[in-house]
CSV table of C-alpha atoms and ligand atoms in Angstrom, one decimal:
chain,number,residue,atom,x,y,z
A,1,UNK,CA,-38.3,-12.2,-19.1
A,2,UNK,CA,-37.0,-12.0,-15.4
A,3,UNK,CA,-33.3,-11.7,-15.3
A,4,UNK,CA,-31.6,-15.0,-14.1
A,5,UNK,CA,-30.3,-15.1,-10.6
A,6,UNK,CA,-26.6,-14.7,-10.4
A,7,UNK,CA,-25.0,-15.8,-6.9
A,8,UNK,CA,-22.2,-13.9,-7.3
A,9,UNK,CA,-24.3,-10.6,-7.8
A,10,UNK,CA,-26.4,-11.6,-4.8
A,11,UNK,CA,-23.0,-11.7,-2.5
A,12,UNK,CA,-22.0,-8.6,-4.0
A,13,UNK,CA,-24.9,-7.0,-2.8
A,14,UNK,CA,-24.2,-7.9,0.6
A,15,UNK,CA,-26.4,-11.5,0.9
A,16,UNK,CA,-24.0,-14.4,2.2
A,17,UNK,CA,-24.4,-17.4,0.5
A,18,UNK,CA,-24.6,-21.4,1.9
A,19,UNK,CA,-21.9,-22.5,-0.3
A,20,UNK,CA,-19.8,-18.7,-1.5
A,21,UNK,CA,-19.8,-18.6,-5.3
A,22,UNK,CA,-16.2,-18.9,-6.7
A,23,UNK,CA,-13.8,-18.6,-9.6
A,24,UNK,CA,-9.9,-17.9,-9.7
A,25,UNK,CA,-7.4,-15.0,-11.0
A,26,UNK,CA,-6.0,-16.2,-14.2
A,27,UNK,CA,-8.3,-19.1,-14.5
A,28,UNK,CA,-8.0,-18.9,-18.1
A,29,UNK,CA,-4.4,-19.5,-18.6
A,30,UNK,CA,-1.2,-21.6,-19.7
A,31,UNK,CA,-1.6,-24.2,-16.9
A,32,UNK,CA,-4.7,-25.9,-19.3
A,33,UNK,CA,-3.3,-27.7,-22.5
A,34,UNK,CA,-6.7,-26.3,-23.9
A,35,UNK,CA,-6.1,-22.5,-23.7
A,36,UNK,CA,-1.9,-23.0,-25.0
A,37,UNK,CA,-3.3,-24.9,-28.0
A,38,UNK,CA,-6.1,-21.7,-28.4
A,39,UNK,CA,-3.3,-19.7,-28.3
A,40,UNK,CA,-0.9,-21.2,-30.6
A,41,UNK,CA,-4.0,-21.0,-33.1
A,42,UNK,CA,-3.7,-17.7,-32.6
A,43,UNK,CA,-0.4,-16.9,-33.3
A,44,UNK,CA,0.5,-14.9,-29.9
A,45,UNK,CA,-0.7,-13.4,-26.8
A,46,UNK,CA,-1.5,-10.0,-27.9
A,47,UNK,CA,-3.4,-11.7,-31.0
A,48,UNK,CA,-5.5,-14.1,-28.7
A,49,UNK,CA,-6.7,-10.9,-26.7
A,50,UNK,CA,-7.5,-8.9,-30.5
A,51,UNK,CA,-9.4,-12.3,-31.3
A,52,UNK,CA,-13.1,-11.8,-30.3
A,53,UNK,CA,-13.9,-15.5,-31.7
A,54,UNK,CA,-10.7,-17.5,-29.7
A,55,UNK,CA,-10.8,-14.3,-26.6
A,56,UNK,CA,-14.3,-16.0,-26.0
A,57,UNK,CA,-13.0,-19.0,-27.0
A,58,UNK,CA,-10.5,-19.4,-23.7
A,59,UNK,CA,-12.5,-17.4,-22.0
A,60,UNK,CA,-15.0,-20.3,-21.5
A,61,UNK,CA,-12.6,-23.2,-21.3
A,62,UNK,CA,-12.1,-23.0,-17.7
A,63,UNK,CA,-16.2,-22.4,-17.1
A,64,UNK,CA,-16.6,-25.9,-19.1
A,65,UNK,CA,-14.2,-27.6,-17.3
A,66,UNK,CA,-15.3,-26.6,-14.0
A,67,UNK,CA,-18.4,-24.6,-13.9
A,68,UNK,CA,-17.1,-21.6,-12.3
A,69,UNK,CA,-19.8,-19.1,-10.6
A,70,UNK,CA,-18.2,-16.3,-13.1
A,71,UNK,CA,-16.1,-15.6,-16.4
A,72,UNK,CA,-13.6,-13.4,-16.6
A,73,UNK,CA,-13.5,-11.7,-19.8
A,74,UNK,CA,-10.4,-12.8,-21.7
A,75,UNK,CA,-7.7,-9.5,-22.2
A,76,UNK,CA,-4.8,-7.8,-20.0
A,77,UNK,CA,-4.7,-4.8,-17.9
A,78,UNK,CA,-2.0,-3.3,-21.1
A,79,UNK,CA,-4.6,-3.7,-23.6
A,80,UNK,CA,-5.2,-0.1,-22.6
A,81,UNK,CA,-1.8,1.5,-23.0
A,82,UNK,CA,-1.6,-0.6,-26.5
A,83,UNK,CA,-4.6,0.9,-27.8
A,84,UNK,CA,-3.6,4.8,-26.7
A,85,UNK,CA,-0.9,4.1,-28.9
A,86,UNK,CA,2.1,2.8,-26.8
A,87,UNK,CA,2.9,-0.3,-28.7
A,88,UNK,CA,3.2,-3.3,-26.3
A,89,UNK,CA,4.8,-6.9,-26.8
A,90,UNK,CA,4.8,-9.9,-25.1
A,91,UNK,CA,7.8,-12.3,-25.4
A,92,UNK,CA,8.3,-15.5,-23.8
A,93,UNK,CA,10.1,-15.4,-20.6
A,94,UNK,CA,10.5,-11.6,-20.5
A,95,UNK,CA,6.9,-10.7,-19.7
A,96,UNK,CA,5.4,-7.5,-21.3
A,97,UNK,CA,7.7,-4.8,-22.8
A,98,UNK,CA,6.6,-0.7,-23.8
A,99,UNK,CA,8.4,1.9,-24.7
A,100,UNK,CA,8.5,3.6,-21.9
A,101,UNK,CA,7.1,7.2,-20.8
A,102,UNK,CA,9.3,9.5,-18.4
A,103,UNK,CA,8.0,13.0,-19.2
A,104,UNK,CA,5.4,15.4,-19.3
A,105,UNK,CA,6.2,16.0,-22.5
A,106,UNK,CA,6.1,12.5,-24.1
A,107,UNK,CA,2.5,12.1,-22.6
A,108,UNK,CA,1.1,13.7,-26.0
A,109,UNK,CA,2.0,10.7,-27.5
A,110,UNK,CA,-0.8,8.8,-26.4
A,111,UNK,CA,-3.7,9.6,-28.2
A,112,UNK,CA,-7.1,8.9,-25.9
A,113,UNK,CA,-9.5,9.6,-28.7
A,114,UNK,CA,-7.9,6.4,-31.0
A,115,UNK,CA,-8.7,4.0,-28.7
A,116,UNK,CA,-11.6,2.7,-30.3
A,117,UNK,CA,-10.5,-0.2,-33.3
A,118,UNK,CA,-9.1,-1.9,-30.4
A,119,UNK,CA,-11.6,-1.5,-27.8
A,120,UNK,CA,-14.3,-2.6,-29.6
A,121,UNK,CA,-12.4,-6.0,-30.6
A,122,UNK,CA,-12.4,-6.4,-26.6
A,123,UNK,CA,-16.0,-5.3,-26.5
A,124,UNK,CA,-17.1,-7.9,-29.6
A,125,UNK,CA,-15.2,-10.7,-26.9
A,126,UNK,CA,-17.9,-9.4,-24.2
A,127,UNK,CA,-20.8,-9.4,-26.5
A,128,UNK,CA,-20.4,-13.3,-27.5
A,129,UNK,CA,-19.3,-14.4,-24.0
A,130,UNK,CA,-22.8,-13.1,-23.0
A,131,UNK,CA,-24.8,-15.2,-25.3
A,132,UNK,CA,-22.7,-18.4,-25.2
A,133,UNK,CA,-22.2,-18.1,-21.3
A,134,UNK,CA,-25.0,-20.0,-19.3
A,135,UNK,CA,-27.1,-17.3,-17.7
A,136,UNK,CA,-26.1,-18.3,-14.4
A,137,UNK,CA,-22.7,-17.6,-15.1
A,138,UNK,CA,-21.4,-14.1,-13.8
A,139,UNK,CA,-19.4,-12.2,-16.8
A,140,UNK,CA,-16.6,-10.1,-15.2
A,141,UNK,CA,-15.2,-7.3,-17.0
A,142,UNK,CA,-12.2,-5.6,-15.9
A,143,UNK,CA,-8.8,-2.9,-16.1
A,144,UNK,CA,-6.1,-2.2,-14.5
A,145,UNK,CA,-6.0,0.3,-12.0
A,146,UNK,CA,-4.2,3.4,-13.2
A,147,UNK,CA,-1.2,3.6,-11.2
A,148,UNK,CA,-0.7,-0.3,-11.9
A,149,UNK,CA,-1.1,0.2,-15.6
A,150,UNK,CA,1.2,3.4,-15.2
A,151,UNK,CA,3.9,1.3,-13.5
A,152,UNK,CA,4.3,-0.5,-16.5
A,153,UNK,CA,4.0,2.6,-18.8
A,154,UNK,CA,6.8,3.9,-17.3
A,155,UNK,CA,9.1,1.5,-16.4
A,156,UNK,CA,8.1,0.3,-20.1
A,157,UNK,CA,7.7,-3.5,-18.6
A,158,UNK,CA,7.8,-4.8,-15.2
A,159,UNK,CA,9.5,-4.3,-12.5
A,160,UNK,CA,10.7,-5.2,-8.9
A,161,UNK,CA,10.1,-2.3,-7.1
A,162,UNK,CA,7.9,-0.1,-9.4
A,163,UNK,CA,10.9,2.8,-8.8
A,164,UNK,CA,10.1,4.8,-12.2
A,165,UNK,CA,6.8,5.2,-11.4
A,166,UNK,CA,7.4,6.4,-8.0
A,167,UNK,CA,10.0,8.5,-8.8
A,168,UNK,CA,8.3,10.5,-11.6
A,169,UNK,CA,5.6,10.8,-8.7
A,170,UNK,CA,7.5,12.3,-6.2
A,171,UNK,CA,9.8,14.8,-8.6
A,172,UNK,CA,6.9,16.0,-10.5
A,173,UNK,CA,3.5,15.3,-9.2
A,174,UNK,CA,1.5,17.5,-11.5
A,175,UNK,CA,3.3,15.9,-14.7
A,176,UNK,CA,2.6,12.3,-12.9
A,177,UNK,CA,-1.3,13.5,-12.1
A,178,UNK,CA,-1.4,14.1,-16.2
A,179,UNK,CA,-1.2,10.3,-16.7
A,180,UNK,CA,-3.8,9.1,-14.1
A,181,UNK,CA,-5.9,11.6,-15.2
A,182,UNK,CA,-5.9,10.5,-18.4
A,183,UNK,CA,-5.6,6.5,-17.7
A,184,UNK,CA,-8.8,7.1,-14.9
A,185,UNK,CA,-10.7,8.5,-18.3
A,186,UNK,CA,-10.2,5.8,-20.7
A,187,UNK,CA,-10.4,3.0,-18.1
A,188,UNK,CA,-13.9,4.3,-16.9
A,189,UNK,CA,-14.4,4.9,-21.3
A,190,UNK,CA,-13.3,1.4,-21.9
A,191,UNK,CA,-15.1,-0.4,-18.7
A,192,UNK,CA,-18.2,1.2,-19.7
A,193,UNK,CA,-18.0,0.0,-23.1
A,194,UNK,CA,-17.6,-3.0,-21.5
A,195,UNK,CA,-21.1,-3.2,-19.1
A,196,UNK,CA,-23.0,-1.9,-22.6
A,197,UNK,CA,-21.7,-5.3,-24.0
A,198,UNK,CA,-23.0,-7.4,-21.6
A,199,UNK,CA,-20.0,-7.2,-18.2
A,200,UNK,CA,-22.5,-8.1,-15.2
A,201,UNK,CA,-19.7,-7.3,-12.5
A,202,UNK,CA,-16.6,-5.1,-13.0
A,203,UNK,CA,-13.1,-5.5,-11.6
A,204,UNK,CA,-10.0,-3.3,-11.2
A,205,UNK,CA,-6.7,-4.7,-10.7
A,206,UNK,CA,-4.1,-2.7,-8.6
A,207,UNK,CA,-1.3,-5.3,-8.3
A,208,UNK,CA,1.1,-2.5,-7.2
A,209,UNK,CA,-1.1,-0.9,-4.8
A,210,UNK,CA,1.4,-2.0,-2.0
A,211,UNK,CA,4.6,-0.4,-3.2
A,212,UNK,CA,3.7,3.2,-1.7
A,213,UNK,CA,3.2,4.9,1.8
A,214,UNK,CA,-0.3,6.1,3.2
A,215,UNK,CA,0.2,9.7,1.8
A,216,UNK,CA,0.9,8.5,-2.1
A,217,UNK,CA,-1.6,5.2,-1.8
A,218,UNK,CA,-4.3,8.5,-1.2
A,219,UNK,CA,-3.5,10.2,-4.2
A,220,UNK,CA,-2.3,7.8,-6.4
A,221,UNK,CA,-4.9,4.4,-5.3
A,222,UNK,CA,-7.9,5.9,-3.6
A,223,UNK,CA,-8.2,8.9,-5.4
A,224,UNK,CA,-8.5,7.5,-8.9
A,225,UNK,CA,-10.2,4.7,-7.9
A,226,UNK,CA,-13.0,6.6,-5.8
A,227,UNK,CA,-13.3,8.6,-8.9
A,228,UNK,CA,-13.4,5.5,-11.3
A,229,UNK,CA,-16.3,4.1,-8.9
A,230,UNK,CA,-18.1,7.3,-9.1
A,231,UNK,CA,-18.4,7.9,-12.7
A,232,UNK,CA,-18.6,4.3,-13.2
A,233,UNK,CA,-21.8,4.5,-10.9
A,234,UNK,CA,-23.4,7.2,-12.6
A,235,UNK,CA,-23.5,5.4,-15.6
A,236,UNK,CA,-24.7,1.9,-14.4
A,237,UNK,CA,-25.8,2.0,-10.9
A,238,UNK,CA,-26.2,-1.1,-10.6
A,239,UNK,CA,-22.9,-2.9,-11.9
A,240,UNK,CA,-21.2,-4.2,-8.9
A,241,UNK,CA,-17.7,-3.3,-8.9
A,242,UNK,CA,-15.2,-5.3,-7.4
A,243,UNK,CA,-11.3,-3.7,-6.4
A,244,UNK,CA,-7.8,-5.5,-6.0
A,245,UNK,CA,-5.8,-3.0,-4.1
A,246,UNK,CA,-2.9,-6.1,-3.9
A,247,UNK,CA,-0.8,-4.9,-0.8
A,248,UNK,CA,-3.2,-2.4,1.0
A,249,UNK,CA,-2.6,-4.3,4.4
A,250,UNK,CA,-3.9,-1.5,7.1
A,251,UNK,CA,-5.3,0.5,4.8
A,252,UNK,CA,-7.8,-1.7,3.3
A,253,UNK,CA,-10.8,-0.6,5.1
A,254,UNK,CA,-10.4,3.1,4.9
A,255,UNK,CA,-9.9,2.1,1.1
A,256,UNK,CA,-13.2,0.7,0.8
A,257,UNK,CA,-15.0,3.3,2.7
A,258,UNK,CA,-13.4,5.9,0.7
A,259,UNK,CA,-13.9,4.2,-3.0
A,260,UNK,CA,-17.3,2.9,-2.5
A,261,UNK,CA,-16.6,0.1,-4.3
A,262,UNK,CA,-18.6,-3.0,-3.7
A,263,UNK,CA,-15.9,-5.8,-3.1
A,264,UNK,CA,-12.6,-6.0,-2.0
A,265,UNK,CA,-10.2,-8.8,-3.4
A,266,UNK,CA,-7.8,-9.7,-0.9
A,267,UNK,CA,-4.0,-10.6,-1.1
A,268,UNK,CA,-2.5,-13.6,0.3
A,269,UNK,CA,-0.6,-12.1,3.0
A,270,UNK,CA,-4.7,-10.9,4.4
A,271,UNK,CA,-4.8,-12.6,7.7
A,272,UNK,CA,-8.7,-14.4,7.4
A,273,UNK,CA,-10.1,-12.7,10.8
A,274,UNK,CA,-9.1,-9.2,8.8
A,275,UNK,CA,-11.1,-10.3,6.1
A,276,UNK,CA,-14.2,-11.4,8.0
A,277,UNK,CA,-13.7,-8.0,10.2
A,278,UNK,CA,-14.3,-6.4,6.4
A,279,UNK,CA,-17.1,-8.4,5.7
A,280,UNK,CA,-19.3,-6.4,8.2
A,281,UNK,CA,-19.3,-3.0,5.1
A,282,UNK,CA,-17.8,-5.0,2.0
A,283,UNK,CA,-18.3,-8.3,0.2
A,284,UNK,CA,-15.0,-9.7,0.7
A,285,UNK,CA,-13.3,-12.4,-1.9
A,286,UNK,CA,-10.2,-14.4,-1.6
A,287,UNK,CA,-8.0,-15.7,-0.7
A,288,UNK,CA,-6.3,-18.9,-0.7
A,289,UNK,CA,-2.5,-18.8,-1.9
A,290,UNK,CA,-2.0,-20.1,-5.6
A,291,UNK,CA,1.2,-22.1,-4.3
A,292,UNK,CA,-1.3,-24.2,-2.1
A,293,UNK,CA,-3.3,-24.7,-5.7
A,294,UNK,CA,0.1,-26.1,-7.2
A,295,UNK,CA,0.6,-28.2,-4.0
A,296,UNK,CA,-3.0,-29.6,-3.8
A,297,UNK,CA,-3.7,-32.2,-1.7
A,298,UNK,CA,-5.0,-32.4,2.4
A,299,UNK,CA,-3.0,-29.3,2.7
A,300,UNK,CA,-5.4,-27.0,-0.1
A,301,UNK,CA,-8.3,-29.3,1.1
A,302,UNK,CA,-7.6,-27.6,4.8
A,303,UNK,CA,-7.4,-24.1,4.1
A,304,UNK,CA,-10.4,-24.2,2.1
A,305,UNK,CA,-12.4,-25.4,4.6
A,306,UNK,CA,-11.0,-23.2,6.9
A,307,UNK,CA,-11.6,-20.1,4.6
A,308,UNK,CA,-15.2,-21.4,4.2
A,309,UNK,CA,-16.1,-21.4,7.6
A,310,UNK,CA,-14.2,-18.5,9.2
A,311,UNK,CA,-16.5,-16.5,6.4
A,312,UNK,CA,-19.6,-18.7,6.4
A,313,UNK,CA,-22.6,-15.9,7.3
A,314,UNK,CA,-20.8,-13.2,5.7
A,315,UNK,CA,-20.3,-12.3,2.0
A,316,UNK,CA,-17.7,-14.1,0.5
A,317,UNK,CA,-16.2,-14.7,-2.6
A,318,UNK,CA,-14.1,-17.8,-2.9
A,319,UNK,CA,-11.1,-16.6,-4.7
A,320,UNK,CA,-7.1,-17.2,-4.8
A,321,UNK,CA,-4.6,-14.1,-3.1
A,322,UNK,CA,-3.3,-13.7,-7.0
A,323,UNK,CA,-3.6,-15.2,-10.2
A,324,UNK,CA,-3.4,-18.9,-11.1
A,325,UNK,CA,0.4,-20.0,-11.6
A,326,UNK,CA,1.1,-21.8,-14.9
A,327,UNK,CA,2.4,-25.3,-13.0
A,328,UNK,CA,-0.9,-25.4,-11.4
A,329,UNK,CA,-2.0,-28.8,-11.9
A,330,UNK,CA,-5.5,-28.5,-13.6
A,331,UNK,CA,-7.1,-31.4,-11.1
A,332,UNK,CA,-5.4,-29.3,-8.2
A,333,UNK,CA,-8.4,-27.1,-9.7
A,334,UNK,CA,-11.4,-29.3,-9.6
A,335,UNK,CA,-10.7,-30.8,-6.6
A,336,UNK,CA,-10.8,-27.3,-5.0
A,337,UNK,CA,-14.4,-26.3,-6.7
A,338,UNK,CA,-15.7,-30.0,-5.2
A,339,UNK,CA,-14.3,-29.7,-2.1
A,340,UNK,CA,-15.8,-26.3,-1.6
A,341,UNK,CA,-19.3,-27.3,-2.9
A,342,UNK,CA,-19.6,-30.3,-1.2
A,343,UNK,CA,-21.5,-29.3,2.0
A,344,UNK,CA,-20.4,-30.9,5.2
B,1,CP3,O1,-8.2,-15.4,-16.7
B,1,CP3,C1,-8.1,-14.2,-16.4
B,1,CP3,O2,-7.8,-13.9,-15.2
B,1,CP3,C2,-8.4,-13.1,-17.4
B,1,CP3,C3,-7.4,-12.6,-18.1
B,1,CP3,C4,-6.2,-11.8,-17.5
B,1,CP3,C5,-4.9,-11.8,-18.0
B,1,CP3,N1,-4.2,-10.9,-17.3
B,1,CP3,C6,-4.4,-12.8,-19.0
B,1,CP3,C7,-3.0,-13.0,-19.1
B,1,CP3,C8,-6.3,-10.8,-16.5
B,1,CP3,C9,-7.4,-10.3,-15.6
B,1,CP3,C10,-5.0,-10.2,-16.4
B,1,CP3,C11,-4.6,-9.1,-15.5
B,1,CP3,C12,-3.2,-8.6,-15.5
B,1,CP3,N2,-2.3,-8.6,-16.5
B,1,CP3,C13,-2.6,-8.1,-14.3
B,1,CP3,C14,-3.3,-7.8,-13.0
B,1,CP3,C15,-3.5,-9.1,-12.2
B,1,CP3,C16,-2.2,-9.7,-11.7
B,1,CP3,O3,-1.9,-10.9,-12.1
B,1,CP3,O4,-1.4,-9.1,-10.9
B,1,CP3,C17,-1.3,-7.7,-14.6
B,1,CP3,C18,-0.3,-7.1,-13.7
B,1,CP3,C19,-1.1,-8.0,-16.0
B,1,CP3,C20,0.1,-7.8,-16.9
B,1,CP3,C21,0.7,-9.0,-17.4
B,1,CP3,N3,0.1,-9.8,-18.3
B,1,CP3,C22,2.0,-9.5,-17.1
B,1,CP3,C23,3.0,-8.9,-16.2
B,1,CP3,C24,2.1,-10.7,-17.9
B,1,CP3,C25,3.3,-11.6,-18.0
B,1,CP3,C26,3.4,-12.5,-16.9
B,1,CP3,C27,2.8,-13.8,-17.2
B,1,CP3,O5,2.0,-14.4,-16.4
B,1,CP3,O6,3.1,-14.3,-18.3
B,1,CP3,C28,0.9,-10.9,-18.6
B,1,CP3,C29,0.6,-12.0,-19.5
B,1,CP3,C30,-0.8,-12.7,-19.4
B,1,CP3,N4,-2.0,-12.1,-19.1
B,1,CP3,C31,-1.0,-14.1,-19.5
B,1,CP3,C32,-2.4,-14.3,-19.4
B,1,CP3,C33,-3.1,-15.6,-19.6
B,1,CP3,C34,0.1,-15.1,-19.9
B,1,CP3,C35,0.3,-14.9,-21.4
B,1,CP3,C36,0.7,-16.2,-22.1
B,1,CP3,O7,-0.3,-16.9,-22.6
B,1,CP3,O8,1.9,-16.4,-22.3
């Protein structure tokens, strides 16, 4: 049996599309009564992503609803510190709370090799969503990048200005190096896992990426990225991979020639002629603002149109700057997927 054609593969590899496939950040998620009644089923947030049944569950309410070109695989970027052994919560209004990780010395705490009970709930999630998915329908599977995931290791939450993070970084580089190391291990460990359950596309998610100058984006984005892509590559050649380096600005281009990856997610702030200059080496995808989702309307209706045709030739992924905004209203939603169909 011939595999089915996926659009958003075929852009990845560099073939532009009439109409660009499309699906959103976050388009599983609280704005849809469907996916806040999955998750009150499940009890929390944290036991909707150790859920394979209702993971799948929300994963494919948004493809029913509006027949997105690709699923995201239901989870979160600090599924991966959970399952080394760094207990995370989630509580309402506060966001995502760890203990948090200062020290060389506290790194032996996280324990790489006892990852697996948990990653294989996440990997049960991928191996349904591949058989109840229509087979034109992308699966995406996805981390964090490390030094995003770190940020929130050791800060042990969010935060503003990612200043623990940075900090350990500068006063003790080596110590600092310890924890991507390990983090760029289990990520390309737990992505794999992820393509041998059925991931068609993978995508790493470096929200922070813009909180540090040229010299520490090098050795703290690139580097581990580069080296993510590599042994990611190795193993599955051909798994497109897909980065999010939110914030690179300048260094955006030098990023993708560095990495290898195969697309490049842009941020809001992306002006759209930067974005079609990087669509001569990269399949680009973005970027519409998700405040212009909430506001809907002639206004959304303009800037997709615009973003459609600055980018028509090229390959493009329609996609929002960063993740879907819980007041989104869900119509806001189809209306953009129709209005970027319909061909004028
Ligand atoms: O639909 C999808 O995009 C797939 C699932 C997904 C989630 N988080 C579900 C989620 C993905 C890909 C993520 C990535 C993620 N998680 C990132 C990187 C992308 C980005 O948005 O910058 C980050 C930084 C996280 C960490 C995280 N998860 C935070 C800071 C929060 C709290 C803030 C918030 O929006 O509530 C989460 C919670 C979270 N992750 C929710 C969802 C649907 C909301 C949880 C809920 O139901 O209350």
């Amino acid at each position: 049996m011939s595999k089915p054609t996926r659009k958003l593969i075929e852009t990845l590899k560099g073939k532009p599309q009439a109409v660009p496939p499309v699906w959103l950040m976050r388009q599983a998620g609280r704005y849809l009564p469907e996916y806040r009644a999955t998750r009150a089923k499940a009890g929390g947030f944290l036991d909707l992503c150790y859920n394979p049944a209702l993971a799948a569950e929300v994963t494919l309410q948004p493809i029913r609803r509006y027949g997105f070109d690709a699923a995201i695989l239901f989870a979160d970027i600090l599924l991966v510190p959970d399952a080394l052994g760094q207990p995370l919560g989630f509580y309402e209004g506060e966001g995502p709370k760890l203990s948090p990780i200062r020290s060389t010395a506290e790194l032996a705490s996280l324990k790489p090799d006892a990852t697996r009970p948990k990653f294989s709930l996440v990997f049960e999630t991928v191996a349904r969503l591949r058989q109840d998915l229509p087979h034109d329908t992308t699966l995406i599977g996805f981390c964090g990048a490390p030094w995003t995931v770190a940020t929130y290791m050791v800060a042990g939450g969010g935060s503003s200005d990612q200043a623990d993070a940075r900090g350990w970084a500068y006063r003790d580089p080596a110590g600092f190096q310890a924890l991507i190391d390990l983090l760029t291990d289990v990520s390309v460990d737990y992505l794999s896992g992820q393509v041998q359950a059925g991931a068609d596309v993978l995508q790493i998610f470096d929200t922070w990426a813009g909180s540090l100058p040229d010299t520490e984006f090098a050795r703290w984005v690139t580097a581990p990225t580069k080296l993510m892509v590599s042994k990611l590559k190795a193993k599955h050649p051909d798994v497109p991979i897909i980065a999010f380096p939110r914030g690179a600005g300048q260094q955006a281009a030098r990023f993708v020639r560095e990495t290898g990856v195969d697309g490049l997610s842009c941020d809001t702030s992306t002006p759209v002629d930067a974005m079609a200059g990087l669509a001569a080496t990269t399949c680009v995808q973005g970027n519409l603002d998700p405040l212009l989702l909430v506001a809907g309307g002639d206004a959304m209706d303009a800037r997709v149109d615009s973003l459609k045709q600055a980018l028509a030739g090229r390959p493009y992924i329609f996609n929002l700057g960063h993740g879907i905004v819980p007041q989104t209203p869900p119509e806001n939603v189809g209306r953009l997927v129709d209005r970027l169909r319909k061909t004028a």
